[in-house]
mmCIF file of C-alpha atoms and ligand atoms in Angstrom:
data_model
loop_
_atom_site.group_PDB
_atom_site.id
_atom_site.type_symbol
_atom_site.label_atom_id
_atom_site.label_comp_id
_atom_site.label_asym_id
_atom_site.label_seq_id
_atom_site.Cartn_x
_atom_site.Cartn_y
_atom_site.Cartn_z
ATOM 1 C CA MET A 260 92.424 -63.804 -78.638
ATOM 2 C CA LYS A 261 90.581 -63.906 -75.349
ATOM 3 C CA LEU A 262 90.004 -61.421 -72.529
ATOM 4 C CA TYR A 263 89.684 -62.881 -69.043
ATOM 5 C CA ILE A 264 87.539 -60.863 -66.656
ATOM 6 C CA TRP A 265 86.007 -61.248 -63.204
ATOM 7 C CA GLY A 266 82.322 -60.303 -63.005
ATOM 8 C CA PRO A 267 81.877 -56.652 -62.014
ATOM 9 C CA ALA A 268 85.454 -56.209 -60.723
ATOM 10 C CA PRO A 269 86.718 -52.685 -61.487
ATOM 11 C CA ASN A 270 90.006 -53.465 -63.254
ATOM 12 C CA PRO A 271 88.534 -55.779 -65.914
ATOM 13 C CA ARG A 272 85.709 -53.259 -66.260
ATOM 14 C CA ARG A 273 88.226 -50.577 -67.258
ATOM 15 C CA VAL A 274 89.200 -52.731 -70.260
ATOM 16 C CA ARG A 275 85.603 -53.629 -71.122
ATOM 17 C CA MET A 276 84.641 -49.937 -71.125
ATOM 18 C CA PHE A 277 87.658 -49.098 -73.247
ATOM 19 C CA LEU A 278 86.739 -51.757 -75.819
ATOM 20 C CA ALA A 279 83.141 -50.513 -75.880
ATOM 21 C CA GLU A 280 84.347 -46.945 -76.512
ATOM 22 C CA LYS A 281 86.415 -48.259 -79.426
ATOM 23 C CA GLY A 282 83.514 -50.337 -80.742
ATOM 24 C CA LEU A 283 85.607 -53.507 -80.462
ATOM 25 C CA GLU A 284 84.286 -56.949 -79.576
ATOM 26 C CA VAL A 285 86.755 -59.382 -78.056
ATOM 27 C CA PRO A 286 85.862 -62.914 -76.931
ATOM 28 C CA THR A 287 85.637 -62.744 -73.155
ATOM 29 C CA GLU A 288 85.583 -65.316 -70.375
ATOM 30 C CA ASP A 289 84.515 -64.617 -66.814
ATOM 31 C CA VAL A 290 86.959 -66.557 -64.635
ATOM 32 C CA GLY A 291 85.349 -65.538 -61.370
ATOM 33 C CA ALA A 292 83.859 -68.076 -59.009
ATOM 34 C CA GLY A 293 82.228 -65.938 -56.322
ATOM 35 C CA ALA A 294 84.982 -64.234 -54.323
ATOM 36 C CA LEU A 295 87.633 -66.481 -55.910
ATOM 37 C CA LEU A 296 89.173 -66.903 -59.342
ATOM 38 C CA LYS A 297 88.844 -70.297 -61.039
ATOM 39 C CA ARG A 298 91.729 -72.684 -60.424
ATOM 40 C CA GLU A 299 92.345 -73.282 -64.154
ATOM 41 C CA PHE A 300 92.864 -69.543 -64.671
ATOM 42 C CA LEU A 301 95.165 -69.195 -61.655
ATOM 43 C CA GLU A 302 97.303 -72.103 -62.828
ATOM 44 C CA ARG A 303 97.870 -70.423 -66.187
ATOM 45 C CA SER A 304 98.184 -66.833 -65.014
ATOM 46 C CA PRO A 305 101.527 -65.876 -63.445
ATOM 47 C CA HIS A 306 100.130 -62.758 -61.771
ATOM 48 C CA ARG A 307 96.826 -64.282 -60.635
ATOM 49 C CA LEU A 308 94.936 -61.101 -61.547
ATOM 50 C CA THR A 309 92.242 -60.026 -63.972
ATOM 51 C CA PRO A 310 92.034 -58.536 -66.535
ATOM 52 C CA MET A 311 94.309 -60.745 -68.608
ATOM 53 C CA LEU A 312 94.461 -60.712 -72.402
ATOM 54 C CA GLU A 313 95.622 -63.847 -74.199
ATOM 55 C CA LEU A 314 96.796 -63.327 -77.777
ATOM 56 C CA ASP A 315 96.477 -65.987 -80.469
ATOM 57 C CA ASP A 316 100.215 -66.772 -80.162
ATOM 58 C CA GLY A 317 99.749 -67.500 -76.444
ATOM 59 C CA THR A 318 101.209 -64.226 -75.174
ATOM 60 C CA LEU A 319 99.595 -63.163 -71.893
ATOM 61 C CA ILE A 320 99.182 -59.421 -71.258
ATOM 62 C CA GLY A 321 98.122 -58.308 -67.790
ATOM 63 C CA GLU A 322 97.493 -54.833 -66.321
ATOM 64 C CA ALA A 323 94.383 -53.002 -67.488
ATOM 65 C CA MET A 324 96.240 -50.043 -68.982
ATOM 66 C CA ALA A 325 98.758 -52.263 -70.808
ATOM 67 C CA ILE A 326 95.846 -54.092 -72.425
ATOM 68 C CA CYS A 327 94.168 -50.784 -73.332
ATOM 69 C CA ARG A 328 97.401 -49.515 -74.859
ATOM 70 C CA TYR A 329 97.645 -52.673 -76.970
ATOM 71 C CA PHE A 330 94.218 -51.976 -78.463
ATOM 72 C CA GLU A 331 94.911 -48.234 -78.766
ATOM 73 C CA ALA A 332 97.975 -49.010 -80.918
ATOM 74 C CA LEU A 333 95.923 -51.291 -83.164
ATOM 75 C CA HIS A 334 92.823 -49.062 -83.253
ATOM 76 C CA PRO A 335 93.872 -45.442 -82.678
ATOM 77 C CA GLU A 336 90.409 -43.938 -83.285
ATOM 78 C CA PRO A 337 88.863 -42.493 -81.236
ATOM 79 C CA PRO A 338 92.031 -41.642 -79.302
ATOM 80 C CA LEU A 339 91.624 -42.403 -75.599
ATOM 81 C CA PHE A 340 95.263 -41.769 -74.600
ATOM 82 C CA GLY A 341 95.508 -38.331 -76.260
ATOM 83 C CA ARG A 342 96.531 -36.983 -79.659
ATOM 84 C CA ASP A 343 99.479 -34.721 -78.886
ATOM 85 C CA ALA A 344 102.284 -34.516 -76.325
ATOM 86 C CA LYS A 345 100.426 -32.290 -73.867
ATOM 87 C CA GLN A 346 97.147 -34.224 -73.962
ATOM 88 C CA THR A 347 98.984 -37.536 -73.681
ATOM 89 C CA ALA A 348 100.919 -36.360 -70.623
ATOM 90 C CA LEU A 349 97.829 -34.956 -68.884
ATOM 91 C CA ILE A 350 95.822 -38.104 -69.554
ATOM 92 C CA GLU A 351 98.679 -40.249 -68.242
ATOM 93 C CA MET A 352 98.930 -38.073 -65.132
ATOM 94 C CA TRP A 353 95.204 -38.157 -64.364
ATOM 95 C CA GLU A 354 94.750 -41.809 -65.190
ATOM 96 C CA ARG A 355 97.547 -42.671 -62.751
ATOM 97 C CA LYS A 356 96.113 -40.373 -60.084
ATOM 98 C CA CYS A 357 92.687 -41.960 -60.482
ATOM 99 C CA GLU A 358 94.184 -45.429 -60.201
ATOM 100 C CA GLN A 359 96.674 -44.820 -57.398
ATOM 101 C CA GLU A 360 94.790 -42.281 -55.309
ATOM 102 C CA GLY A 361 91.240 -43.397 -56.101
ATOM 103 C CA LEU A 362 90.877 -47.002 -57.247
ATOM 104 C CA LEU A 363 93.585 -48.383 -54.951
ATOM 105 C CA ALA A 364 92.182 -46.425 -52.003
ATOM 106 C CA VAL A 365 88.710 -47.898 -52.520
ATOM 107 C CA GLY A 366 90.372 -51.294 -52.922
ATOM 108 C CA GLU A 367 92.108 -50.769 -49.588
ATOM 109 C CA VAL A 368 88.720 -50.360 -47.901
ATOM 110 C CA PHE A 369 87.111 -53.212 -49.835
ATOM 111 C CA ARG A 370 89.883 -55.790 -49.396
ATOM 112 C CA ASN A 371 90.354 -55.111 -45.703
ATOM 113 C CA SER A 372 86.696 -55.102 -44.690
ATOM 114 C CA ILE A 373 84.727 -57.635 -46.744
ATOM 115 C CA PRO A 374 84.438 -60.983 -44.877
ATOM 116 C CA ALA A 375 84.623 -62.966 -48.137
ATOM 117 C CA PHE A 376 88.173 -61.617 -48.565
ATOM 118 C CA ALA A 377 89.442 -62.683 -45.142
ATOM 119 C CA ASP A 378 93.085 -63.741 -45.635
ATOM 120 C CA ARG A 379 93.007 -62.151 -49.096
ATOM 121 C CA GLY A 380 93.831 -58.593 -48.074
ATOM 122 C CA LEU A 381 95.758 -58.145 -51.331
ATOM 123 C CA GLY A 382 94.863 -59.602 -54.719
ATOM 124 C CA GLY A 383 97.301 -61.680 -56.747
ATOM 125 C CA PHE A 384 98.867 -63.632 -53.873
ATOM 126 C CA SER A 385 98.995 -67.419 -53.642
ATOM 127 C CA VAL A 386 99.675 -67.257 -49.888
ATOM 128 C CA PRO A 387 97.258 -65.901 -47.244
ATOM 129 C CA VAL A 388 97.457 -62.118 -46.769
ATOM 130 C CA PRO A 389 95.646 -61.035 -43.597
ATOM 131 C CA GLN A 390 93.227 -58.134 -43.653
ATOM 132 C CA ILE A 391 94.389 -55.075 -41.671
ATOM 133 C CA PRO A 392 91.327 -53.349 -40.178
ATOM 134 C CA ALA A 393 93.252 -50.071 -39.615
ATOM 135 C CA LEU A 394 93.630 -49.722 -43.386
ATOM 136 C CA VAL A 395 89.865 -49.385 -43.740
ATOM 137 C CA GLU A 396 89.807 -46.007 -41.991
ATOM 138 C CA ARG A 397 92.923 -44.836 -43.823
ATOM 139 C CA GLY A 398 91.404 -45.940 -47.113
ATOM 140 C CA LYS A 399 88.216 -43.971 -46.383
ATOM 141 C CA LEU A 400 90.313 -40.856 -45.750
ATOM 142 C CA ARG A 401 92.204 -41.384 -49.018
ATOM 143 C CA VAL A 402 88.943 -41.802 -50.952
ATOM 144 C CA ARG A 403 87.533 -38.593 -49.472
ATOM 145 C CA VAL A 404 90.658 -36.643 -50.409
ATOM 146 C CA PHE A 405 90.653 -38.165 -53.888
ATOM 147 C CA PHE A 406 87.067 -37.129 -54.615
ATOM 148 C CA GLY A 407 87.834 -33.620 -53.310
ATOM 149 C CA ASN A 408 90.785 -33.311 -55.707
ATOM 150 C CA LEU A 409 88.725 -34.743 -58.551
ATOM 151 C CA ASP A 410 85.970 -32.214 -57.840
ATOM 152 C CA ALA A 411 88.464 -29.340 -58.029
ATOM 153 C CA GLN A 412 89.762 -30.639 -61.369
ATOM 154 C CA LEU A 413 86.257 -31.100 -62.777
ATOM 155 C CA ALA A 414 85.348 -27.554 -61.705
ATOM 156 C CA GLN A 415 87.843 -26.427 -64.356
ATOM 157 C CA HIS A 416 87.407 -29.052 -67.077
ATOM 158 C CA PRO A 417 84.519 -31.002 -68.598
ATOM 159 C CA PHE A 418 86.425 -34.297 -68.419
ATOM 160 C CA VAL A 419 88.992 -35.652 -65.975
ATOM 161 C CA ALA A 420 92.047 -34.838 -68.089
ATOM 162 C CA GLY A 421 90.707 -31.845 -69.987
ATOM 163 C CA ASP A 422 88.357 -31.255 -72.891
ATOM 164 C CA ALA A 423 88.009 -34.806 -74.187
ATOM 165 C CA PHE A 424 86.824 -38.131 -72.787
ATOM 166 C CA SER A 425 89.831 -40.413 -72.146
ATOM 167 C CA VAL A 426 91.069 -43.430 -70.209
ATOM 168 C CA ALA A 427 91.303 -41.127 -67.191
ATOM 169 C CA ASP A 428 87.494 -40.866 -67.247
ATOM 170 C CA ILE A 429 87.224 -44.635 -67.560
ATOM 171 C CA THR A 430 89.361 -45.222 -64.471
ATOM 172 C CA ALA A 431 87.547 -42.450 -62.579
ATOM 173 C CA LEU A 432 84.120 -43.878 -63.461
ATOM 174 C CA CYS A 433 85.112 -47.415 -62.455
ATOM 175 C CA THR A 434 86.497 -45.973 -59.213
ATOM 176 C CA TYR A 435 83.286 -44.051 -58.527
ATOM 177 C CA ASP A 436 81.082 -47.115 -59.068
ATOM 178 C CA PHE A 437 83.415 -49.295 -56.976
ATOM 179 C CA ALA A 438 83.289 -46.656 -54.208
ATOM 180 C CA LYS A 439 79.468 -46.723 -54.344
ATOM 181 C CA ARG A 440 79.581 -50.490 -53.773
ATOM 182 C CA VAL A 441 81.340 -49.935 -50.432
ATOM 183 C CA GLY A 442 79.238 -46.929 -49.431
ATOM 184 C CA LEU A 443 81.916 -44.351 -50.275
ATOM 185 C CA ALA A 444 80.301 -42.289 -53.029
ATOM 186 C CA PRO A 445 81.319 -38.622 -52.857
ATOM 187 C CA ASP A 446 79.118 -36.422 -50.691
ATOM 188 C CA ALA A 447 76.673 -33.856 -52.065
ATOM 189 C CA SER A 448 79.230 -31.038 -51.940
ATOM 190 C CA ALA A 449 81.134 -32.602 -54.860
ATOM 191 C CA VAL A 450 78.850 -30.947 -57.413
ATOM 192 C CA HIS A 451 81.366 -31.052 -60.255
ATOM 193 C CA VAL A 452 81.943 -34.763 -59.796
ATOM 194 C CA ALA A 453 78.154 -35.216 -59.807
ATOM 195 C CA ARG A 454 77.818 -33.266 -63.090
ATOM 196 C CA TRP A 455 80.643 -35.254 -64.687
ATOM 197 C CA TYR A 456 79.320 -38.586 -63.383
ATOM 198 C CA ALA A 457 75.822 -37.993 -64.795
ATOM 199 C CA GLN A 458 77.420 -37.346 -68.182
ATOM 200 C CA VAL A 459 79.888 -40.239 -68.370
ATOM 201 C CA ALA A 460 77.604 -42.802 -66.709
ATOM 202 C CA ALA A 461 75.122 -42.156 -69.543
ATOM 203 C CA ARG A 462 77.629 -43.291 -72.186
ATOM 204 C CA PRO A 463 76.717 -46.727 -73.585
ATOM 205 C CA SER A 464 80.192 -48.014 -72.613
ATOM 206 C CA ALA A 465 79.357 -47.488 -68.941
ATOM 207 C CA ASN A 466 76.828 -50.324 -69.189
ATOM 208 C CA THR A 467 79.649 -52.850 -69.152
HETATM 209 N N1 GSH B 260 97.114 -53.381 -61.533
HETATM 210 C C1 GSH B 260 96.214 -54.401 -62.018
HETATM 211 C C2 GSH B 260 95.248 -54.745 -60.904
HETATM 212 C C3 GSH B 260 94.401 -55.959 -61.252
HETATM 213 C C4 GSH B 260 93.510 -56.380 -60.106
HETATM 214 O O1 GSH B 260 93.709 -56.008 -58.938
HETATM 215 N N2 GSH B 260 92.519 -57.219 -60.452
HETATM 216 C C5 GSH B 260 91.613 -57.757 -59.462
HETATM 217 C C6 GSH B 260 90.181 -57.526 -59.909
HETATM 218 S S1 GSH B 260 89.754 -55.805 -59.836
HETATM 219 C C7 GSH B 260 91.831 -59.247 -59.384
HETATM 220 O O2 GSH B 260 91.802 -59.927 -60.390
HETATM 221 N N3 GSH B 260 92.065 -59.777 -58.174
HETATM 222 C C8 GSH B 260 92.296 -61.172 -57.997
HETATM 223 C C9 GSH B 260 92.157 -61.624 -56.578
HETATM 224 O O3 GSH B 260 91.811 -60.824 -55.730
HETATM 225 O O4 GSH B 260 92.367 -62.802 -56.328
HETATM 226 C C10 GSH B 260 95.522 -53.920 -63.291
HETATM 227 O O5 GSH B 260 95.529 -52.710 -63.542
HETATM 228 O O6 GSH B 260 95.002 -54.725 -64.059
#
């Protein structure tokens, strides 16, 4: 088994944090080469994205949450996708919100503004995808709204999806740190996000 990652990129980091929370060690290879992925990896990977998990029988599993679910099924403790129907649904809802409204919004800013990603406005494409500067401002607006919604949720709950740490916190933390990298950390009024961040960033898994 091998996990393919790309340096500090947020999607592979979601899996690395998940594995650390589970106390699992999986052989890992960084297939990044600066702002590019190594040719050997791209030739073998149909979706051209990290993370990618390769099983011993050659099966390739992409998508961070699909990989996490694979390990959750094999190692259910501690549960990071919930224990009962209600928890599972809330975690699924918040994880998806954090990914779609948070992580993808930061990605929109990052991919459309960083010079090293010129002609790579979207990841996973083998053909040039131009950057669209107008998406940078829209992405910033989306990130601001996301952190506002997250703050309202964290005003009511200790963790993103309720009373327990879950994959929703992992995606939210990776989103927060990715946002910091592009100067989009929440402003000082997001006091509940700040309280939550101080707590989850201190977990050993956040050092991945
Ligand atoms: N939906 C995918 C997104 C994966 C993704 O966007 N990975 C980025 C790193 S964060 C990547 O490998 N991009 C390759 C590229 O830009 O060429 C997941 O959840 O794993």
